[in-house]
mmCIF file of C-alpha atoms in Angstrom:
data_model
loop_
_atom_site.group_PDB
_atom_site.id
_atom_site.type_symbol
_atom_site.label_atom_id
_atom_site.label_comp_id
_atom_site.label_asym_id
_atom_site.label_seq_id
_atom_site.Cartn_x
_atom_site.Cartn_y
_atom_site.Cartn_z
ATOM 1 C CA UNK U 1 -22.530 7.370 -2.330
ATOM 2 C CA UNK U 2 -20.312 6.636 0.890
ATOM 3 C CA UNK U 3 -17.547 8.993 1.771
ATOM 4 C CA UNK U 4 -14.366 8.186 2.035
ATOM 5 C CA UNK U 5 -11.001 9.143 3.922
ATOM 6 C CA UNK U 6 -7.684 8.378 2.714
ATOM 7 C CA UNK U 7 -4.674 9.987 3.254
ATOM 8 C CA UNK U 8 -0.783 9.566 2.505
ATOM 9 C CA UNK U 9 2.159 11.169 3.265
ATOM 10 C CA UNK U 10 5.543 10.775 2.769
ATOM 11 C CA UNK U 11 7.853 10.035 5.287
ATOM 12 C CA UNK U 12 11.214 9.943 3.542
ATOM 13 C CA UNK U 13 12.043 9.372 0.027
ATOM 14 C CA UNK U 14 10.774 5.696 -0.940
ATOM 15 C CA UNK U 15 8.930 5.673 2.301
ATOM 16 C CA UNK U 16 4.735 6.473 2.484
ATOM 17 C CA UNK U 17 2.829 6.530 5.761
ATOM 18 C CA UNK U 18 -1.001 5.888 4.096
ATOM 19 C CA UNK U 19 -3.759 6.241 6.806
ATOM 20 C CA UNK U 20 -7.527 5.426 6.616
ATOM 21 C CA UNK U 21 -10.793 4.655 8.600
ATOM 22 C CA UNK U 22 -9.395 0.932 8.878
ATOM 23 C CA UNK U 23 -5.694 1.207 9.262
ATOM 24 C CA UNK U 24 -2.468 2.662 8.942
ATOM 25 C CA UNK U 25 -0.035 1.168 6.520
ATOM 26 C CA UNK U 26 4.084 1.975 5.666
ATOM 27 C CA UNK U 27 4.945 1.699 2.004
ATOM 28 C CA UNK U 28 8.882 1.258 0.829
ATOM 29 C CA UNK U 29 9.763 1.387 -2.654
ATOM 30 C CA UNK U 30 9.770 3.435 -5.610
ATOM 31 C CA UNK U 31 8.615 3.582 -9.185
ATOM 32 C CA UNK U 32 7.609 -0.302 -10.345
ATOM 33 C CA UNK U 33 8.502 -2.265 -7.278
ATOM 34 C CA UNK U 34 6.694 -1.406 -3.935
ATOM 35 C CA UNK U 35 5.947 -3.296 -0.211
ATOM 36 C CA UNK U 36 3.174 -2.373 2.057
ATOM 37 C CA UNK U 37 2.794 -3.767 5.560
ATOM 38 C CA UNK U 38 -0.651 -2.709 7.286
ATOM 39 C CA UNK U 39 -1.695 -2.484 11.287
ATOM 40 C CA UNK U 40 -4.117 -5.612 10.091
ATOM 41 C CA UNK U 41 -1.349 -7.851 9.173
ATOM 42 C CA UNK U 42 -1.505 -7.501 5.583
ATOM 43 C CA UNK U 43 1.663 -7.387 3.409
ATOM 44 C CA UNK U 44 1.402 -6.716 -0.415
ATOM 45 C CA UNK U 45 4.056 -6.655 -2.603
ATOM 46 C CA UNK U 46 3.541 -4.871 -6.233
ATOM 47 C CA UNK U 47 5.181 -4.911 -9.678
ATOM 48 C CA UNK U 48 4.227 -2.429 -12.052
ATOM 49 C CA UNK U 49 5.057 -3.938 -15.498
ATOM 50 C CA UNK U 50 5.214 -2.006 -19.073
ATOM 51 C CA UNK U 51 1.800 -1.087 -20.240
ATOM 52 C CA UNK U 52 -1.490 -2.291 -18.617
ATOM 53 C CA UNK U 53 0.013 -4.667 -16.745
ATOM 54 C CA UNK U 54 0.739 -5.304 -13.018
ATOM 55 C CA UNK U 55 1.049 -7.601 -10.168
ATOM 56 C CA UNK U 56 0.340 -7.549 -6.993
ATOM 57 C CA UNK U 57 0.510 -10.785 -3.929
ATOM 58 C CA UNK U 58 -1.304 -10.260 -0.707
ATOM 59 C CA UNK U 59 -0.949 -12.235 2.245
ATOM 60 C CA UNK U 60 -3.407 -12.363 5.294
ATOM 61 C CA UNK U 61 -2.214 -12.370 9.038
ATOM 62 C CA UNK U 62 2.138 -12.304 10.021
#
């Protein structure tokens, strides 16, 4: 089984610094609605909805 290193911390409140072996990435939000912008040029913006249900976009390069 591979090993694995992530790590997050938070910044300010609403505001995550998430590091791992690929990249760093900033998170803003709270509690249901989030944004994450990586040092690959990913951005993903999530929804957490009621029950098992969620939703996330991702888009590739600026």
């Amino acid at each position: 089984m591979p090993l694995r290193f992530r790590k997050s911390f938070r910044i300010l409140p609403g505001v995550r610094l998430n590091i791992n072996k690929r990249s760093l990435s900033l998170t803003t939000g709270g509690k249901g609605v989030h944004h994450t912008v990586n040092t690959r040029g990913e951005r993903t913006e999530s929804v957490d909805l009621p029950g098992p249900f969620s939703w996330r976009r991702t888009r590739k390069g600026h």
